[in-house]
Short mmCIF file of C-alpha atoms in Angstrom, two decimals:
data_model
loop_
_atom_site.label_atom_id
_atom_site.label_comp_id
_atom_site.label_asym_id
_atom_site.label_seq_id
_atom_site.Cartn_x
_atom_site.Cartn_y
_atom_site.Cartn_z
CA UNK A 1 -13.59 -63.98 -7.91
CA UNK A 2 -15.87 -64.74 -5.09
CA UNK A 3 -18.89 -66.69 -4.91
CA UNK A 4 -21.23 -68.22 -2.46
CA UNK A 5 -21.05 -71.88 -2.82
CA UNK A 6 -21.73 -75.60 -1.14
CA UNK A 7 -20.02 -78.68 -1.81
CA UNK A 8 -23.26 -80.95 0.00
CA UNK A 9 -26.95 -80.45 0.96
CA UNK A 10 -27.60 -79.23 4.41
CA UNK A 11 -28.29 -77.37 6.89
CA UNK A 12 -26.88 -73.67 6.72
CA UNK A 13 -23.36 -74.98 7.53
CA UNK A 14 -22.80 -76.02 4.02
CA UNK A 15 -22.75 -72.69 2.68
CA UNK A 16 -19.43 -70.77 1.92
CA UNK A 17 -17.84 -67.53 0.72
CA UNK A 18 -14.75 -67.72 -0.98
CA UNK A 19 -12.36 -67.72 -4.33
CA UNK A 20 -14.04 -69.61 -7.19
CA UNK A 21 -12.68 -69.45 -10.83
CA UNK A 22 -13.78 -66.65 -12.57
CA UNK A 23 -16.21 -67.47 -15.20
CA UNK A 24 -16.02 -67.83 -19.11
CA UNK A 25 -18.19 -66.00 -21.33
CA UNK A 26 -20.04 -68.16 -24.16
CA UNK A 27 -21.14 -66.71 -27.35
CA UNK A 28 -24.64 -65.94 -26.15
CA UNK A 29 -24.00 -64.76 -22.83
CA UNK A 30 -23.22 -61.90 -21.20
CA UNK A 31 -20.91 -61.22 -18.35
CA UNK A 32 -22.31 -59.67 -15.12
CA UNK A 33 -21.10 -57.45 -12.67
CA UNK A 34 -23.10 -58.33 -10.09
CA UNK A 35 -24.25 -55.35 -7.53
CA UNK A 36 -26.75 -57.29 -5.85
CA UNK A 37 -28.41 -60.38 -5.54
CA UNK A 38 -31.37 -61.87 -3.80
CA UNK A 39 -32.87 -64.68 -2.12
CA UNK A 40 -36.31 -66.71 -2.25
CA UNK A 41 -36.84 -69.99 -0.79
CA UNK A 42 -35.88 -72.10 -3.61
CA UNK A 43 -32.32 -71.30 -2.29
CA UNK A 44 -33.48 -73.10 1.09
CA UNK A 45 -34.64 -76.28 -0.82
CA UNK A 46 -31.72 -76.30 -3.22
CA UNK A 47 -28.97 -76.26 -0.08
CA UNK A 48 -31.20 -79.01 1.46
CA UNK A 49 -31.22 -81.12 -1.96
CA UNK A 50 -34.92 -81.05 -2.61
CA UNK A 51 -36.33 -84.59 -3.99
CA UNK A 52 -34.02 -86.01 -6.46
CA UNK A 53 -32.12 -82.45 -7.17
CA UNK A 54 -28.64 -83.70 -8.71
CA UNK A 55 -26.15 -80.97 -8.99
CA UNK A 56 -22.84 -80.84 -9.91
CA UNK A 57 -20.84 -80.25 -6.82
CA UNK A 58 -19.53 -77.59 -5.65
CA UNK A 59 -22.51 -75.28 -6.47
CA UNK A 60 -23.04 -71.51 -6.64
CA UNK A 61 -27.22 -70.65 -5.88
CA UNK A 62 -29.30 -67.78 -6.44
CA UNK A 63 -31.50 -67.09 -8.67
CA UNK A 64 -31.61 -63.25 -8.24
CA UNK A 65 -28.95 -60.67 -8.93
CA UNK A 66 -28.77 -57.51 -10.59
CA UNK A 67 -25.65 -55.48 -11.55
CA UNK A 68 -23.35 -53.96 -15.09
CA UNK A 69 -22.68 -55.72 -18.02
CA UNK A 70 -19.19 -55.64 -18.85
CA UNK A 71 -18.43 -58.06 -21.56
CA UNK A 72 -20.84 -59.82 -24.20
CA UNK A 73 -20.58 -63.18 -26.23
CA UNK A 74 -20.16 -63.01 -29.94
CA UNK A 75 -23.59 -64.08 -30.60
CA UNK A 76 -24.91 -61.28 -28.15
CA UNK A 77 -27.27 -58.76 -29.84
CA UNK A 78 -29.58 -56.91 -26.88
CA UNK A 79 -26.83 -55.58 -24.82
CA UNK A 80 -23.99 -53.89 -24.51
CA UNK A 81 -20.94 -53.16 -22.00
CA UNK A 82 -22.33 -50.32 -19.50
CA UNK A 83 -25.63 -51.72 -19.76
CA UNK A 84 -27.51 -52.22 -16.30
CA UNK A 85 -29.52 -55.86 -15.98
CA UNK A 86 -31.40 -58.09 -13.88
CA UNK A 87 -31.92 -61.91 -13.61
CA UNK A 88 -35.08 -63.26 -15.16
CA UNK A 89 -34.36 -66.90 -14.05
CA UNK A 90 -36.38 -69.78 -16.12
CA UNK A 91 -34.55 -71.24 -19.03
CA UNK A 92 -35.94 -72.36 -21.96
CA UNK A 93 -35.16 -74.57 -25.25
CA UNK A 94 -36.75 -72.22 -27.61
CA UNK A 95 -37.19 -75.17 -29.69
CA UNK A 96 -40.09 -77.42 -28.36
CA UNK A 97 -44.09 -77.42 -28.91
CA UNK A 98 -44.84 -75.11 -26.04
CA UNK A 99 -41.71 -72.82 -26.74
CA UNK A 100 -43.31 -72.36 -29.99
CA UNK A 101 -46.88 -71.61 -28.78
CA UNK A 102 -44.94 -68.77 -26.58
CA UNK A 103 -45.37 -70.60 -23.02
CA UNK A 104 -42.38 -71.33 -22.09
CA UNK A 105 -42.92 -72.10 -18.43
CA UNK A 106 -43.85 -75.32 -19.79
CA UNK A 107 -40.95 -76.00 -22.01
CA UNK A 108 -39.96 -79.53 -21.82
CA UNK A 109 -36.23 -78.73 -20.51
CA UNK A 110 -37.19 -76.21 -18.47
CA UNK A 111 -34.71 -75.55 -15.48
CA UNK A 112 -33.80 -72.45 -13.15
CA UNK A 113 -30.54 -70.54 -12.69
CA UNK A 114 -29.13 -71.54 -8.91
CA UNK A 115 -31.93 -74.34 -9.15
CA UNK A 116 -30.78 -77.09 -11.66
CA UNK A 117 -27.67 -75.06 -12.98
CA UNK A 118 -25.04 -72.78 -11.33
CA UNK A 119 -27.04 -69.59 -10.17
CA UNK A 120 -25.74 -66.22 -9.62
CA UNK A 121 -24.84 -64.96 -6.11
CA UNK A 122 -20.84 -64.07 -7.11
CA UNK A 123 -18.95 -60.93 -7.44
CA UNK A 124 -19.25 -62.18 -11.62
CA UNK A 125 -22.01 -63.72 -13.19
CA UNK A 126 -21.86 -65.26 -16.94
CA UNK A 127 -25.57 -65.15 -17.90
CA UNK A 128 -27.61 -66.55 -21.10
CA UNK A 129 -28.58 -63.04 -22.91
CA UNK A 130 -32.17 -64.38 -23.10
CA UNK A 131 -32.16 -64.34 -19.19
CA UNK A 132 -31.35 -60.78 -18.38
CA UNK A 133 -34.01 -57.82 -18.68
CA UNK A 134 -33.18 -54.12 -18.84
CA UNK A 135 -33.00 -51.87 -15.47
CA UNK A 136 -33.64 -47.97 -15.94
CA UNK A 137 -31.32 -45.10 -14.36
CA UNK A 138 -32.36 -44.89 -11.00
CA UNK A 139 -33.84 -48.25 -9.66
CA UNK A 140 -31.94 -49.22 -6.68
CA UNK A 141 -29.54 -52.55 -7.00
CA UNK A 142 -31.81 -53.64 -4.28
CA UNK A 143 -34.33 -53.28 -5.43
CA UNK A 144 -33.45 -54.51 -9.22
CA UNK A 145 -31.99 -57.99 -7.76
CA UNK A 146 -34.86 -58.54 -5.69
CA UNK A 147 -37.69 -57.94 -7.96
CA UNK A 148 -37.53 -60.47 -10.88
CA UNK A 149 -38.37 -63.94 -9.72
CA UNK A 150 -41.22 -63.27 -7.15
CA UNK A 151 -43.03 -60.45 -9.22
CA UNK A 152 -43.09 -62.83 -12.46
CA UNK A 153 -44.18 -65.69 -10.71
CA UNK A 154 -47.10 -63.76 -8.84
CA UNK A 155 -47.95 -62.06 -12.15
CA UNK A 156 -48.39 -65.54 -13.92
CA UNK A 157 -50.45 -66.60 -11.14
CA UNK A 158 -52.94 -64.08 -10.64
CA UNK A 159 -53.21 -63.06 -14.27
CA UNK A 160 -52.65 -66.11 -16.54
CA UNK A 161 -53.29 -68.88 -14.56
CA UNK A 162 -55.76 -67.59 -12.33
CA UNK A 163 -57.56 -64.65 -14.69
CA UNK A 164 -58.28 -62.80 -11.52
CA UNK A 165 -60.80 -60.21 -12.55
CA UNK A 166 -61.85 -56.84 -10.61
CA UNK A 167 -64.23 -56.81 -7.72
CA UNK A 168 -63.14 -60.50 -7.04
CA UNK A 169 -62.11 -61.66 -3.98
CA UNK A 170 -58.44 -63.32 -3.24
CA UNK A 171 -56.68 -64.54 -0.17
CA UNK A 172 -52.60 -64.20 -0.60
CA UNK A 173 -51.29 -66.75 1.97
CA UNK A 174 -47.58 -65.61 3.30
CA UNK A 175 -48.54 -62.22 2.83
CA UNK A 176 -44.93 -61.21 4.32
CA UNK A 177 -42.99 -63.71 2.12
CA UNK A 178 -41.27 -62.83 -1.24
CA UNK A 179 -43.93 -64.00 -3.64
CA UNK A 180 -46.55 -63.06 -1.38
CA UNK A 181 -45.70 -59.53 -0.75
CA UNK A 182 -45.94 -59.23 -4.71
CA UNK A 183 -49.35 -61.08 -5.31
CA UNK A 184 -50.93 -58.64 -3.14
CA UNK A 185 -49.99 -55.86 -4.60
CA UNK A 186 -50.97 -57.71 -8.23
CA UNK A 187 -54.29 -58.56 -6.70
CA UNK A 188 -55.07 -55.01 -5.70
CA UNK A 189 -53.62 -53.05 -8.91
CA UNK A 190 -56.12 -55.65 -10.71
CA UNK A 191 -59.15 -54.06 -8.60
CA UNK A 192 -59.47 -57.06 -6.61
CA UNK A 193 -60.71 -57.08 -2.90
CA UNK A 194 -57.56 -58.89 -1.07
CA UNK A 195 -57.46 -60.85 1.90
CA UNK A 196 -54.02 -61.51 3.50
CA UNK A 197 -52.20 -63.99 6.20
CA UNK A 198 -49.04 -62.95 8.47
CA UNK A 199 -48.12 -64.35 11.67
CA UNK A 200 -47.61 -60.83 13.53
CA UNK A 201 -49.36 -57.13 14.23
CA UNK A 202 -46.16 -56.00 12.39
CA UNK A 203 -46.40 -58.14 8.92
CA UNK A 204 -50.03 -57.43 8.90
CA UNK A 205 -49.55 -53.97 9.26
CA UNK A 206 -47.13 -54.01 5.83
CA UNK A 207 -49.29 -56.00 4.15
CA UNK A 208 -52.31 -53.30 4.85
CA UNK A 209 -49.88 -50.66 3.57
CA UNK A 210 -49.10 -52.72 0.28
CA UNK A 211 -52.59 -53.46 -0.53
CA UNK A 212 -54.48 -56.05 1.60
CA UNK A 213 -58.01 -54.52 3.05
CA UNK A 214 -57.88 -57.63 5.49
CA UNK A 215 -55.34 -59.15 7.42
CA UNK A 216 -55.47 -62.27 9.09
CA UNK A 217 -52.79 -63.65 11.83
CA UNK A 218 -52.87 -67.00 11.49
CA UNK A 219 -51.24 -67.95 14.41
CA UNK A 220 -54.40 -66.63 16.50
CA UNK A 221 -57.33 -67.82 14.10
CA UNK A 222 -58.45 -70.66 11.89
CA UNK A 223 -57.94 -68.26 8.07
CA UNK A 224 -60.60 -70.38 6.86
CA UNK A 225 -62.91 -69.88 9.14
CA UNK A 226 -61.97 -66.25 9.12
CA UNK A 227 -62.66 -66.25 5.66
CA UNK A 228 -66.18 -67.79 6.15
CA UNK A 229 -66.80 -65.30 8.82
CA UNK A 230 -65.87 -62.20 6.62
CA UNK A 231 -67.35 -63.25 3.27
CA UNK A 232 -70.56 -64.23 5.01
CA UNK A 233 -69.83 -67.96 4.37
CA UNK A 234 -69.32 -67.27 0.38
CA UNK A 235 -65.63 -67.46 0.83
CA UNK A 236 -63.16 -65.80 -1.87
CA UNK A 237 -62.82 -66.24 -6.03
CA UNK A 238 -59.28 -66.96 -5.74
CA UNK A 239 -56.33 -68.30 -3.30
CA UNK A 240 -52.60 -67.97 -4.03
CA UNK A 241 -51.25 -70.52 -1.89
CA UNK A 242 -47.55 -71.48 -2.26
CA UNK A 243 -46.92 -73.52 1.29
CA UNK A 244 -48.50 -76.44 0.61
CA UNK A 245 -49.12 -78.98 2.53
CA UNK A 246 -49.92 -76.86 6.06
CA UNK A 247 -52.48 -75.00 4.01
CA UNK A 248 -54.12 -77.04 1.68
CA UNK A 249 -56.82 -78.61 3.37
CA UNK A 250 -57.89 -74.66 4.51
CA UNK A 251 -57.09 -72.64 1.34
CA UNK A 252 -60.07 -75.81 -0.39
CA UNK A 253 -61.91 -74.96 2.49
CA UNK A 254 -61.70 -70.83 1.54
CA UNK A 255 -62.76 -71.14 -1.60
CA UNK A 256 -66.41 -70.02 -2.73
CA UNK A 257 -68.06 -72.33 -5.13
CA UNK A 258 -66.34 -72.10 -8.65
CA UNK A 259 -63.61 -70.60 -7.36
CA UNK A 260 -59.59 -71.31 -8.11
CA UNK A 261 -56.54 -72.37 -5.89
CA UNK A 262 -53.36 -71.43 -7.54
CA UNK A 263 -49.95 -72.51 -6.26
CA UNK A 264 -46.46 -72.18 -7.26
CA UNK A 265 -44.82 -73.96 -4.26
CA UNK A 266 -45.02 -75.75 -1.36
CA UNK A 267 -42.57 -74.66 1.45
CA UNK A 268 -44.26 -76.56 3.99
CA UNK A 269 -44.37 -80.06 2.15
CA UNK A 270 -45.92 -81.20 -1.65
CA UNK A 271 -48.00 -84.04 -0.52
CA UNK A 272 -50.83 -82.70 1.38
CA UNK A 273 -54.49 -84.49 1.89
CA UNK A 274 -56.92 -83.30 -0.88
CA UNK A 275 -61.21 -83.58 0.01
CA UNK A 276 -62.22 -84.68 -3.76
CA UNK A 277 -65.98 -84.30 -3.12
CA UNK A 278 -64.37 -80.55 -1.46
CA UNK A 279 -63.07 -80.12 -5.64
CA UNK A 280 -66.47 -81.51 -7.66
CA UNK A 281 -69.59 -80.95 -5.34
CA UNK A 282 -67.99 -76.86 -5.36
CA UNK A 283 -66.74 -77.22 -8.91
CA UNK A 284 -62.95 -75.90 -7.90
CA UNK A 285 -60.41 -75.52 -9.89
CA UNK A 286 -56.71 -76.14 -8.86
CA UNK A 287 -53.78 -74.47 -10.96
CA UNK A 288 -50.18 -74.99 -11.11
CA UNK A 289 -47.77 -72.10 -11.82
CA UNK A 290 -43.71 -71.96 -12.17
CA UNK A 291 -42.13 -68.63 -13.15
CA UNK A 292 -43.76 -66.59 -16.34
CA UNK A 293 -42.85 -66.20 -20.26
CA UNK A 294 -40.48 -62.84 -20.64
CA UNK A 295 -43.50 -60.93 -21.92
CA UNK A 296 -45.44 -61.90 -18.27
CA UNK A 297 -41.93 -60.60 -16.20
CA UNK A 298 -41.90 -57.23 -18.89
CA UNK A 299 -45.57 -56.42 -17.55
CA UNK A 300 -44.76 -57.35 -13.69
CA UNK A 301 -41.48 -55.38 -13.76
CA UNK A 302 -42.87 -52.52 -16.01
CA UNK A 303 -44.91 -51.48 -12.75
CA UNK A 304 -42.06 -52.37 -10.47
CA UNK A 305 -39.44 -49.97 -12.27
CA UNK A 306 -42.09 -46.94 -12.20
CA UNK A 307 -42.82 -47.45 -8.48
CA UNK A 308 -46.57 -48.90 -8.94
CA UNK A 309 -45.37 -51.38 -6.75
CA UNK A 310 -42.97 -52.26 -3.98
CA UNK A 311 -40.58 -54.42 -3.62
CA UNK A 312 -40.06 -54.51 0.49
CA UNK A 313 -36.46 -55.55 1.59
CA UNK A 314 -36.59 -57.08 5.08
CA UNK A 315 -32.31 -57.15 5.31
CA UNK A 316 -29.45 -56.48 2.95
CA UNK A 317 -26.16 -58.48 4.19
CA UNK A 318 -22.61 -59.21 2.71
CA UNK A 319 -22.72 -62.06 0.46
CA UNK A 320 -20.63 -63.56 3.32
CA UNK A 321 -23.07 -63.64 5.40
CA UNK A 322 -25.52 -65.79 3.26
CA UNK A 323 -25.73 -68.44 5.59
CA UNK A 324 -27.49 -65.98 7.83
CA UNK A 325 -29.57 -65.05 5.22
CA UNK A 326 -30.59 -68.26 5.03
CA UNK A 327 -31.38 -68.45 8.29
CA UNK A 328 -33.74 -65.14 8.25
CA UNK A 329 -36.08 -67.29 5.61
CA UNK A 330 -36.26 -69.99 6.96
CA UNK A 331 -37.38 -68.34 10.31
CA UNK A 332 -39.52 -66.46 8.47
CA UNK A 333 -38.11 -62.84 10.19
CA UNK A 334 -39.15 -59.95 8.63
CA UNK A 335 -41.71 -58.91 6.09
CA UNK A 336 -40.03 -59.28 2.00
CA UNK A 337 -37.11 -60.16 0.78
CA UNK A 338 -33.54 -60.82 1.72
CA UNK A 339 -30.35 -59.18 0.08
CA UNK A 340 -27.14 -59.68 -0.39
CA UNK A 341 -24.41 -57.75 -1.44
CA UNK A 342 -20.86 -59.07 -2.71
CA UNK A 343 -18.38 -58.33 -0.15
CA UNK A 344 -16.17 -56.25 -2.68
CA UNK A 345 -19.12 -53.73 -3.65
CA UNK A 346 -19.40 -52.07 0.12
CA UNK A 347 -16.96 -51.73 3.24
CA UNK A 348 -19.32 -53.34 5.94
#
C-alpha cells in the first residue's frame, strides 16, 4: 500500500509518498480503509522531532483519518466489515489509577496515534478497536477525518477543564486554526459570549459566522487591550489559548479576576514568562488539557454528525501532496482544517 512517511525530522522535505508494507491486523484491531485523513499541528511538531520525541524510523503520521472497515481482529467485538469509522486518537492502558477513575487523558502510558506510535495517513490503517468511533450514513469523509481530534480536545477544554458556564465570557485564540474553529463553536452552543482572534478581515469573518460576537485581528491591535477595552476593563471568565509562549503574557493579562486560562498546546513555544503576582493578587487559575475520555469525543461528535456544528475545511489535497499540506499550517493559510485524500480514492 501507500503511506505518507519520513525517515528524519525536518523541514517539509522529509516527508514522502510511497509503497510501505501493508499492515497486519492484531486481535483487537481493526483494519481501515482509509477515505480520508486529516491534519493538526501535532503533525508539524512530530516531522520536526519535538523535545525528546523518539520514533522508530521510518514513520507514518496523522492522527486523523476516517474511512470502511474491512477486516476485524479476533478479539474485535464493536465492529464489523462494512462498518464506517473515524480516528479517536489518545491511547490508553485501561489498567492504571486514572484509567479506572474513567480519565483517561491522564493515563500513565498515555500516547497518540502519528504522535508516539505509527499514525494513520495510508491507503490502510490497522487501528486499536478502542480508538475508532462510529460515523452515520451521510457525513462526508471530510468531514468524518477531520472532526475527531480538534472537537474532543476543545470539548475537554471548555467543558471539563474549564466548566465554562452560560452568559460567561471566553476569548478563543487562533480562532481560524483546527482546535480553535471548534472551541468557538463549543463556547457559543454553551451560551457563552465569545471573543475571537484571526490575523485577517477574511478569518474573522468565518469565525463571526461560526459563533464569535467579536473578532479581533491581532496583527492590528494589542487582544488584551482589546479585551480591556470591550469588557470595560473586567476582561473575560475564560481563555482557550493553545500557542503558548507568543500569547501567554496577554491571554494572563485578559483574564478578569477569578477567571481560567486553559491550554492544550503551545505552537509558538512551551516556555513562556509567567507574572506570579498576575496568578494570586487576581486569583487565576491555569489548566492543562490533552485530548478527552471517549465519552467527552461521543458528546463533541454527537453535535458534529447532526450538523450543530461545523467542521470548516480550508483544502483537501492528495495524500501526495502532504508536504504541501504541511506547508498550508504552518503558514497558517486558510481558516480550518487541512485534508488529505489517498491518491488511490480520487483521479486528481
Amino acid at each position: 500500500m501507500q503511506a505518507v512517511e519520513f525517515a528524519g525530522h525536518g523541514g517539509t522535505e522529509v516527508v514522502e509518498y510511497g509503497e510501505v508494507p501493508d499492515p497486519e491486523v492484531g486481535r483487537g484491531e481493526v483494519l481501515v480503509d482509509v477515505k480520508a485523513g486529516a491534519l493538526n499541528h501535532l503533525d508539524v511538531w512530530t516531522r520536526r522531532g519535538m523535545p525528546q520525541l523518539d520514533l522508530d524510523m521510518p514513520h507514518v503520521p496523522g492522527s486523523d483519518a476516517a474511512g470502511v472497515v474491512t477486516e476485524t481482529g479476533a478479539d474485535v467485538t464493536r465492529f464489523e466489515a462494512g462498518d464506517r469509522v473515524a480516528v479517536s486518537a489518545g491511547v490508553f492502558c485501561g489498567d492504571c489509577e486514572f484509567c479506572r477513575d474513567g480519565d483517561y487523558p491522564l493515563c500513565a502510558s498515555f500516547h497518540v496515534l502519528g504522535e508516539h506510535v505509527p499514525g494513520v495517513h495510508s491507503e490502510y490503517a490497522a487501528v486499536p478497536e478502542d480508538n475508532l468511533v462510529a460515523v452515520p450514513e451521510g457525513v462526508a469523509w471530510e468531514t468524518a477525518a477531520a472532526a475527531p481530534l480538534v472537537f474532543q480536545t476543545a470539548w475537554r477544554m471548555l467543558h471539563t477543564r474549564a466548566d465554562v458556564e452560560a452568559g460567561e465570557k471566553v476569548l478563543v485564540l487562533g480562532a481560524s486554526g483546527g482546535v480553535g474553529h471548534a472551541a468557538v463553536q463549543i463556547a457559543a452552543h454553551a451560551g457563552a459570549e465569545v471573543y475571537a482572534t484571526a490575523s485577517s478581515p477574511e478569518k474573522l469573518r468565518y469565525a463571526e459566522e461560526i459563533g464569535a460576537d467579536h473578532a479581533i485581528d491581532y496583527t492590528e491591535t494589542d487582544f488584551a487591550d482589546e479585551i480591556r477595552a470591550r469588557t470595560g476593563k473586567r476582561g473575560v471568565d475564560v481563555v482557550v489559548d493553545h500557542v503558548g509562549e507568543a500569547t501567554w503574557s496577554d491571554s494572563l493579562r485578559s483574564l478578569a479576576k477569578g477567571g481560567r486560562l486553559v491550554t492544550c498546546g503551545a505552537t509558538s513555544g512551551g516556555r513562556p514568562e509567567t507574572h506570579v503576582q498576575r496568578l494570586f493578587w487576581n486569583q487565576l487559575s491555569v489548566l492543562g488539557s490533552t485530548m478527552a475520555t471517549p465519552g467527552e469525543a461521543d458528546d463533541a461528535l454527537s453535535l458534529v454528525w447532526d450538523g450543530t456544528f461545523d467542521v470548516r475545511i480550508r483544502d483537501v489535497l492528495p495524500m501526495s501532496e502532504t508536504a504541501r499540506a504541511h506547508e498550508r499550517l504552518e503558514n497558517r493559510e486558510g481558516f480550518g482544517k487541512v485534508v488529505v485524500i489517498p491518491d488511490s480514492e480520487r483521479q486528481w
